[in-house]
Coordinates of N, CA and C in Angstrom, one line a residue:
X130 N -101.2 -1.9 4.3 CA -99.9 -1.8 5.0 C -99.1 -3.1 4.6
X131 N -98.0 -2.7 4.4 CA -96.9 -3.8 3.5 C -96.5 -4.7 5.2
X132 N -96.6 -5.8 4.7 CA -96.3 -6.9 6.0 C -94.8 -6.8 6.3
X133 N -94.1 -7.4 7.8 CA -92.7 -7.5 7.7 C -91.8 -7.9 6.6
X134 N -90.8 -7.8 6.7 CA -89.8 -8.5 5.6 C -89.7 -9.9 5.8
X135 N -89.6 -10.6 7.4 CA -89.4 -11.7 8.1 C -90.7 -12.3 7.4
X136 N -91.9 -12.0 7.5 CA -93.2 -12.8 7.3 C -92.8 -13.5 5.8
X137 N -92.5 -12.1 5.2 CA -92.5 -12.9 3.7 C -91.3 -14.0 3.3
X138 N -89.8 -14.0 4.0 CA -89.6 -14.9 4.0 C -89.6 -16.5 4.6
X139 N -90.7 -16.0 5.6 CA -91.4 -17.4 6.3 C -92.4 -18.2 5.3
X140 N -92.8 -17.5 4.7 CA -94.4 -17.7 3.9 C -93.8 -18.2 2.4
X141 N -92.2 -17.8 1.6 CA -92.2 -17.7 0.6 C -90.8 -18.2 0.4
X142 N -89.9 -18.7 1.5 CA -89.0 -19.0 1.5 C -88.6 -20.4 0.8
X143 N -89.7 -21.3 1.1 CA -89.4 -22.7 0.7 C -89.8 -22.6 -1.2
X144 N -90.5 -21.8 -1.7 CA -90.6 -21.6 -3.0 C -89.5 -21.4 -3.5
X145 N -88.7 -20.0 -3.0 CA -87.8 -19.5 -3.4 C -86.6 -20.5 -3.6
X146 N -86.8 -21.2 -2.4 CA -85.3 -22.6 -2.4 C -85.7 -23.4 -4.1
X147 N -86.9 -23.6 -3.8 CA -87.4 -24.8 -4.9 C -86.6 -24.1 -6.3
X148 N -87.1 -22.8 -6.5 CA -86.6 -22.3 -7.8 C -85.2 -22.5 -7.7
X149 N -84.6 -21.6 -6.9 CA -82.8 -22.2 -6.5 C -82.2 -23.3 -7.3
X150 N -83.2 -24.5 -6.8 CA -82.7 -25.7 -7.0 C -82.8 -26.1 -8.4
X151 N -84.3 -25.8 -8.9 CA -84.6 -26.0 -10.2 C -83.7 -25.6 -11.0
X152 N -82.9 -24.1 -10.9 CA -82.0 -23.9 -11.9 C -80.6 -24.1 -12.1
X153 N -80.4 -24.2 -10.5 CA -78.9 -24.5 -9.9 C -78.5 -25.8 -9.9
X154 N -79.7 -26.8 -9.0 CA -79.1 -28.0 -8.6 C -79.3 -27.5 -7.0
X155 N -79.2 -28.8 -6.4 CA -78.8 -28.5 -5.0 C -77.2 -28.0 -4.2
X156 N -76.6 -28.2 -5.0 CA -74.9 -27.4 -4.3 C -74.6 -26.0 -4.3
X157 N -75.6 -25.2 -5.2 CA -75.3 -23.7 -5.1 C -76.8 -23.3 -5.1
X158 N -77.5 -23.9 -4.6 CA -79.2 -23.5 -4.6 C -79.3 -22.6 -3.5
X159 N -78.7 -23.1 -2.1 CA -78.5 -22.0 -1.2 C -77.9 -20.9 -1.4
X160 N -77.2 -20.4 -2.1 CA -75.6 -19.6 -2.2 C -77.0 -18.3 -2.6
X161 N -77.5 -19.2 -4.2 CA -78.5 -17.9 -4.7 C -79.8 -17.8 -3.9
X162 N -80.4 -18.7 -2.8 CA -81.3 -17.9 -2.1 C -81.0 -17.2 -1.4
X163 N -80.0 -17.0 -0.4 CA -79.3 -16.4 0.2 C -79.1 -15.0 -0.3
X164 N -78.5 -14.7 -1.5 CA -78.2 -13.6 -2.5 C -80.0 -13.2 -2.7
X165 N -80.3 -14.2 -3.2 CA -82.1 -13.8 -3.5 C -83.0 -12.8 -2.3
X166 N -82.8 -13.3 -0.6 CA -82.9 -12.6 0.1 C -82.5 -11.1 0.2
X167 N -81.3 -11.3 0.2 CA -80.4 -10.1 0.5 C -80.5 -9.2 -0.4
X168 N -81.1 -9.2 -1.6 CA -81.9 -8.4 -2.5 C -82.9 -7.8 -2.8
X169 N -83.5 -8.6 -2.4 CA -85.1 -8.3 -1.9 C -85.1 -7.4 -0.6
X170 N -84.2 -7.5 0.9 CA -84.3 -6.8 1.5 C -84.1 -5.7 1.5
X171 N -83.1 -5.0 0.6 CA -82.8 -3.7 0.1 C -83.7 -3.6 -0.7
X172 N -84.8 -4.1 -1.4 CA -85.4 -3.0 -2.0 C -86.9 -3.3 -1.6
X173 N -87.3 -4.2 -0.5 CA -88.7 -4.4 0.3 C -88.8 -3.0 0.6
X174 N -88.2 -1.8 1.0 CA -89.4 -0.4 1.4 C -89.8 0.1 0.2
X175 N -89.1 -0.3 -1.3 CA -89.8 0.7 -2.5 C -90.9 -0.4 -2.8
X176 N -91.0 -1.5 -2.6 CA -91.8 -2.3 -3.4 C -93.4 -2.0 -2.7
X177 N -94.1 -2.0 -3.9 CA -95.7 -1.4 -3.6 C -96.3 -2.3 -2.3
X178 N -96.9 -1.7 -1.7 CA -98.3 -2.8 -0.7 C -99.0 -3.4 -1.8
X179 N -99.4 -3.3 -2.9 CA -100.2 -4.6 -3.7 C -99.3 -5.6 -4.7
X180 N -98.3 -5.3 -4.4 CA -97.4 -6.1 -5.2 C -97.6 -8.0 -5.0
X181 N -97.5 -8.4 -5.8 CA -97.3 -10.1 -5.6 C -96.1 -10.4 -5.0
X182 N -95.8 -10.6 -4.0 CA -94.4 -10.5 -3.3 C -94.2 -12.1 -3.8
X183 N -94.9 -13.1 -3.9 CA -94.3 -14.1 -4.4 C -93.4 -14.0 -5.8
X184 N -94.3 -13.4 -6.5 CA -93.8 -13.5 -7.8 C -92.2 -12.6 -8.2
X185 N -92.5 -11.6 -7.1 CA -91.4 -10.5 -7.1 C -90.2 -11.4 -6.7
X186 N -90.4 -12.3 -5.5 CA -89.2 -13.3 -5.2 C -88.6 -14.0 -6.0
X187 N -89.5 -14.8 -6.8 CA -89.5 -15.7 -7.9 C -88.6 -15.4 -8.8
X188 N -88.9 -13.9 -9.3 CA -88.2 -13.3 -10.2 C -86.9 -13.2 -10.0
X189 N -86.5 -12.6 -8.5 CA -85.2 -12.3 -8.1 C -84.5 -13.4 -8.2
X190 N -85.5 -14.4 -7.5 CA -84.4 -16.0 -7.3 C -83.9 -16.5 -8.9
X191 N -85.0 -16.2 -9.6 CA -84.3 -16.6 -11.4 C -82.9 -15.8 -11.7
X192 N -83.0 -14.7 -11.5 CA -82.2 -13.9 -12.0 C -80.5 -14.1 -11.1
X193 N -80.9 -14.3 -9.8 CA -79.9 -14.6 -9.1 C -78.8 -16.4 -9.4
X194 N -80.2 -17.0 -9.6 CA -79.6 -18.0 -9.7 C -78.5 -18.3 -11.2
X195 N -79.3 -17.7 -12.1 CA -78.5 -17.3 -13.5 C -77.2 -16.9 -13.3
X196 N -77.3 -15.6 -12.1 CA -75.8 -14.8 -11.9 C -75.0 -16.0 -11.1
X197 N -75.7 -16.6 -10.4 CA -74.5 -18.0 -9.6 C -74.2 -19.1 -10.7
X198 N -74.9 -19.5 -11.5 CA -74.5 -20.0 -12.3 C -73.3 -19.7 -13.5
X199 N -73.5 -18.6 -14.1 CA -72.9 -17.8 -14.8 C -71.5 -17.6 -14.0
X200 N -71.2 -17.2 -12.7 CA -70.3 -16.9 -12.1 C -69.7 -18.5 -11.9
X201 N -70.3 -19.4 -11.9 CA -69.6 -21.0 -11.7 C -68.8 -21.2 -12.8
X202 N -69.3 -21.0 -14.2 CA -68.8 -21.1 -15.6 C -67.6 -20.5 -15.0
X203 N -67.8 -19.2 -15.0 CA -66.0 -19.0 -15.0 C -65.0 -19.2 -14.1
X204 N -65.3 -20.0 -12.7 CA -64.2 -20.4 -12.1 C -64.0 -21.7 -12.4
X205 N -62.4 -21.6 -12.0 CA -61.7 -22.6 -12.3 C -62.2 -23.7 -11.9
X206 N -61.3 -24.7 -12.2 CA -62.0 -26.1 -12.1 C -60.6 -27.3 -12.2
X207 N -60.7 -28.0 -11.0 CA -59.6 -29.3 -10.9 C -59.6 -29.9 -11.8
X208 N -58.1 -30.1 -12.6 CA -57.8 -31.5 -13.1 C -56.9 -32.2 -13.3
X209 N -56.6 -33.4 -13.3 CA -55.6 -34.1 -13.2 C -53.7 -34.4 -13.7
X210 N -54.2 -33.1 -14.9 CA -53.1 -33.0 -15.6 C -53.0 -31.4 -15.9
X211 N -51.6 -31.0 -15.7 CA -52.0 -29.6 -16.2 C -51.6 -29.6 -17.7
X212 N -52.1 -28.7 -18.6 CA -51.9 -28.9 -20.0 C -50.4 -28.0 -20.3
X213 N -49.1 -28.5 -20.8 CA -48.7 -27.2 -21.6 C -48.5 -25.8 -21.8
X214 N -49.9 -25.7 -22.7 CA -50.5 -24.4 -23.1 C -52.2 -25.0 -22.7
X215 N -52.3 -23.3 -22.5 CA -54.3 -24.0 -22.2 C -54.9 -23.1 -23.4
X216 N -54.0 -23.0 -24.3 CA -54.7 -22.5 -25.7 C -54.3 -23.7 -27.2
X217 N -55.4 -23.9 -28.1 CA -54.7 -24.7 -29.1 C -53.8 -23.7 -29.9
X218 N -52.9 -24.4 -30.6 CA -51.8 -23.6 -31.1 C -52.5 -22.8 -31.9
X219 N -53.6 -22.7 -32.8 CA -53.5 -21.9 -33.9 C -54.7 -20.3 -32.8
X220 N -54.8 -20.7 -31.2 CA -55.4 -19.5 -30.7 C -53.8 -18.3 -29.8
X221 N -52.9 -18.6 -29.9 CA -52.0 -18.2 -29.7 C -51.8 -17.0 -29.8
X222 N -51.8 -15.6 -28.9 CA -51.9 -14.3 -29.4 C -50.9 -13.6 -30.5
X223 N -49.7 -14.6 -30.9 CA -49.0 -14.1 -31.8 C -49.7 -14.7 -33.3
X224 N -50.6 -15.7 -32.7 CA -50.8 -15.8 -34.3 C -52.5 -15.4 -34.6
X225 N -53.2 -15.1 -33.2 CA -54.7 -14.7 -33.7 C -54.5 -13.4 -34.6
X226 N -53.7 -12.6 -34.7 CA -53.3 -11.6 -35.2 C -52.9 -11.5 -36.6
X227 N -52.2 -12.7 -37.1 CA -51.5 -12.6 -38.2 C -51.8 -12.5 -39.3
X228 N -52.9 -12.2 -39.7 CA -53.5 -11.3 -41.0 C -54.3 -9.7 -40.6
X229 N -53.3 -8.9 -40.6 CA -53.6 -7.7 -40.3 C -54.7 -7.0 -41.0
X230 N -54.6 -6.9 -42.1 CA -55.8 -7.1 -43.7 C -56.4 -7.4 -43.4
X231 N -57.3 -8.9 -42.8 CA -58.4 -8.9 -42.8 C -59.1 -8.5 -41.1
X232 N -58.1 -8.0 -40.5 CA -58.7 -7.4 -39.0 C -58.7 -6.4 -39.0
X233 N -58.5 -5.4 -40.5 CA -58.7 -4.4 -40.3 C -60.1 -4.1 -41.3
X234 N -60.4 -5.1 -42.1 CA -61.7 -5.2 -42.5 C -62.4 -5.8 -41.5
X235 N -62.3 -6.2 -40.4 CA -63.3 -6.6 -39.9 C -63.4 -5.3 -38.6
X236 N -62.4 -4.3 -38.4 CA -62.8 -3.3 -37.7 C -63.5 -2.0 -38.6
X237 N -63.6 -2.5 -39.9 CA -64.3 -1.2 -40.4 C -66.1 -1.3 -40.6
X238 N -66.1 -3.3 -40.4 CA -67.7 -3.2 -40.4 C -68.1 -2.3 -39.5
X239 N -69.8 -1.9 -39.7 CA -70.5 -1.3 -38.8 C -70.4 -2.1 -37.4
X240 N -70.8 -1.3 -36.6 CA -70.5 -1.5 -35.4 C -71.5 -2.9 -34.6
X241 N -72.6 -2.8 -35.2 CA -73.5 -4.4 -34.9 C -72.7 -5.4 -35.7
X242 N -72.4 -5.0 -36.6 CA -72.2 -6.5 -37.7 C -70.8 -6.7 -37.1
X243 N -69.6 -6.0 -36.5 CA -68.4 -6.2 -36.4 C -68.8 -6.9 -34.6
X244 N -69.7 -6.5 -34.5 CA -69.6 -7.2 -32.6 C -70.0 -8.5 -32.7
X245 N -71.4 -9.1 -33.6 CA -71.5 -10.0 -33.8 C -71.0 -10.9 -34.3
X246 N -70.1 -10.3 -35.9 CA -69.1 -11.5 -36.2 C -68.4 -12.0 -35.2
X247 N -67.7 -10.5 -34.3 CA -66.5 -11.3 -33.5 C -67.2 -12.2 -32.5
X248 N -68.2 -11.7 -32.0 CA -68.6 -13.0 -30.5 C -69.0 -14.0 -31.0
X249 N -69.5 -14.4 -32.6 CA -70.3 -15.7 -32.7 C -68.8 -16.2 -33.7
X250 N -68.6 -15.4 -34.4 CA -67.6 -16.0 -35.6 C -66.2 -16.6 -34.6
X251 N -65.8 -15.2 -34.3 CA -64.4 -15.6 -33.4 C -64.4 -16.4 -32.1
X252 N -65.7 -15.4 -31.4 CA -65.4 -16.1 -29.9 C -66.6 -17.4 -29.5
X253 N -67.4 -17.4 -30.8 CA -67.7 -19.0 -31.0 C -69.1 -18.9 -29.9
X254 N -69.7 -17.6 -29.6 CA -70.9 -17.5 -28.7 C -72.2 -18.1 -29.5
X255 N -72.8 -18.7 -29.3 CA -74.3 -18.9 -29.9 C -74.7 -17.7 -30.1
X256 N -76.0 -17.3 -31.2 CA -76.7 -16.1 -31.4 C -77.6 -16.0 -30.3
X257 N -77.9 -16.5 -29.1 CA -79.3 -16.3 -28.0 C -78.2 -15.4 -27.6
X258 N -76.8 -15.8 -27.2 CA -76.1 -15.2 -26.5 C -75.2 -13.5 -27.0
X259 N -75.5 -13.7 -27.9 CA -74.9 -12.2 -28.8 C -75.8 -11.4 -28.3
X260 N -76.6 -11.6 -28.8 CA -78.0 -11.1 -28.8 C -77.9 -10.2 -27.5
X261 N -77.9 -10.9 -26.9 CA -78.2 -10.4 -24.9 C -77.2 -9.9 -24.7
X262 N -75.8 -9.7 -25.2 CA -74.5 -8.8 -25.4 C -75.2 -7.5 -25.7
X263 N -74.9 -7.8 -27.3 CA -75.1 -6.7 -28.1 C -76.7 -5.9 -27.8
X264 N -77.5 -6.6 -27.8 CA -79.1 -6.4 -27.5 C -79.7 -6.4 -28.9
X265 N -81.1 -6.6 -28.8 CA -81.5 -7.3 -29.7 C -81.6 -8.7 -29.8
X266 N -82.3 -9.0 -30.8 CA -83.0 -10.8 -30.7 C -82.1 -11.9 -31.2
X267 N -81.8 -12.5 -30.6 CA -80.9 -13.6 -31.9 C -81.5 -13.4 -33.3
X268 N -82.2 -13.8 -34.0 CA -82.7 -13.3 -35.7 C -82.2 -12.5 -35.8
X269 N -82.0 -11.1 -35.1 CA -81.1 -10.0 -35.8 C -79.5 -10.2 -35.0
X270 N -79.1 -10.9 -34.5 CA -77.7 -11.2 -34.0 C -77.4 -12.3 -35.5
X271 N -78.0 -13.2 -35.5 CA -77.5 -14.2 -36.9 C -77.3 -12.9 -38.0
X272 N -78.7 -12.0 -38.4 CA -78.6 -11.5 -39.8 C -77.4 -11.0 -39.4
X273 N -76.5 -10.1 -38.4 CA -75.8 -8.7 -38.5 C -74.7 -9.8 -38.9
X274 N -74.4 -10.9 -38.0 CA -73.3 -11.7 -38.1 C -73.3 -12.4 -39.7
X275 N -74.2 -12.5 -40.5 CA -74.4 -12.9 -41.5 C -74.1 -11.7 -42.5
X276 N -74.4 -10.5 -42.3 CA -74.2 -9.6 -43.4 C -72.7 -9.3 -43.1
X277 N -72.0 -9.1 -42.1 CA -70.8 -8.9 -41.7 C -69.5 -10.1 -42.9
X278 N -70.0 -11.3 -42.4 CA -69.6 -12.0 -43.1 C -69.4 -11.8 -44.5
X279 N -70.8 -11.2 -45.1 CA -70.6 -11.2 -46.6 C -70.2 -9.9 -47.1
X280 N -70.4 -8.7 -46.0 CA -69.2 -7.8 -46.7 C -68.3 -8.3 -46.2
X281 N -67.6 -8.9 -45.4 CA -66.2 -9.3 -45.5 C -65.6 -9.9 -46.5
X282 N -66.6 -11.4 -47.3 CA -66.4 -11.5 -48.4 C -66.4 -10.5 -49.6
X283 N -66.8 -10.0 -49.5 CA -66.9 -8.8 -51.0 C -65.8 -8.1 -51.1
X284 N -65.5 -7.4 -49.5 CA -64.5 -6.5 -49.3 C -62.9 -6.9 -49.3
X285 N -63.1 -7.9 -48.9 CA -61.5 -8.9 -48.5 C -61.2 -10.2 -48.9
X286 N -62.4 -11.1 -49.3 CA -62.6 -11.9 -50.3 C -61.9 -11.9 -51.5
X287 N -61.8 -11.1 -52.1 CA -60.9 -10.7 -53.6 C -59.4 -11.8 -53.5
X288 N -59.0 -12.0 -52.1 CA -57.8 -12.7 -52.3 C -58.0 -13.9 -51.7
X289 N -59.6 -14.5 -51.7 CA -59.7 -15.9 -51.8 C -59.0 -16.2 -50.3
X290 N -59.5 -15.2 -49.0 CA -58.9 -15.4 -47.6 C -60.3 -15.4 -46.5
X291 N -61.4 -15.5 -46.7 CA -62.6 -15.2 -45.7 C -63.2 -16.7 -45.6
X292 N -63.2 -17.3 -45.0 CA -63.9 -18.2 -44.3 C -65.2 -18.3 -43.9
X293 N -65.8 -19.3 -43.4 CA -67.5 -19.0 -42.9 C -67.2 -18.9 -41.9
X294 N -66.1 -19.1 -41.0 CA -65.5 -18.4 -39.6 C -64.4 -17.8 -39.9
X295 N -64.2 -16.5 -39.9 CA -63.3 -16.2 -39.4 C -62.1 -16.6 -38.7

C-alpha cells in the first residue's frame, strides 16, 4: 500500500531542496521545489507501490530545476544603460537576409544538416545543445552541421562566398 503524499514530502523534502539548490543556487531553489512537488502530486496515484519515491523526486527536482533555470536565461535582466540597438549591426533583419543565393542553398540542405547548420552555424548554439533540439547526439549534430557546411561549399562555394560560419 503506497504511503500518503504528505509522508513523502516529510521524509524527502529536505533532499529535494538540496538538489534545488545544487543546480539553481539558493534564490530560485525554492521556486523549483515547489514546481517539483506540484508534480509529483499529480502523478503520485499512477506511480507504482514499489517505486523508489526518493529517486522518483530527485528526478523531477533535476528536470524542474533545469526548466527554472532555462526559464531565468530568458528573462530580462537590469541594466544601467539602455543600448541604441540590442542587435550588432551586421544582425539586423534587413541585412541577415542579404544574400538570397546562399539562403536558398542553405534551405535546400536536408533537413538535419539545414537545422544544425542554422542553430550552431547561425544561431551560434553549442552541438550538446542541437543535439537535444534536433535529437540525436552531439557527434551527429557536429557531423550534420559539418556535412551541411561542405555541401554548401560545393554547391555555393563556386563564387568564393561560404564561410566556416555562415
Amino acid at each position: 500500500m503506497k504511503r500518503p503524499f504528505e509522508q513523502a514530502v516529510t521524509e524527502h523534502g529536505a533532499v529535494v531542496l538540496r538538489v534545488c539548490r545544487a543546480v539553481l543556487g539558493p534564490s530560485e531553489a525554492d521556486d523549483a521545489w515547489s514546481e517539483t512537488f506540484l508534480s509529483a502530486l499529480r502523478a503520485w496515484p499512477d506511480l507504482p507501490d514499489d517505486a523508489n519515491v526518493r529517486a522518483w523526486l530527485v528526478t523531477i527536482a533535476h528536470r524542474k530545476a533545469v526548466d527554472v533555470a532555462r526559464a531565468g536565461a530568458r528573462r530580462p535582466f537590469p541594466v544601467a544603460e539602455v543600448p541604441d540597438s540590442t542587435a550588432p549591426r551586421g544582425d539586423q533583419p534587413e541585412e541577415a537576409l542579404r544574400d538570397g543565393d546562399l539562403w536558398r542553398a542553405v534551405a535546400a540542405l536536408p533537413e538535419k544538416q539545414r537545422l544544425c547548420v542554422a542553430y550552431h552555424h547561425v544561431a551560434g548554439l553549442p552541438h550538446p545543445e542541437v543535439a537535444r533540439i534536433v535529437g540525436g547526439t552531439p557527434a551527429a549534430a557536429r557531423r550534420a552541421a559539418a556535412d551541411g557546411i561542405a555541401r554548401l561549399r560545393s554547391t555555393y562555394a563556386p563564387q568564393g562566398r561560404v564561410s566556416a560560419h555562415v
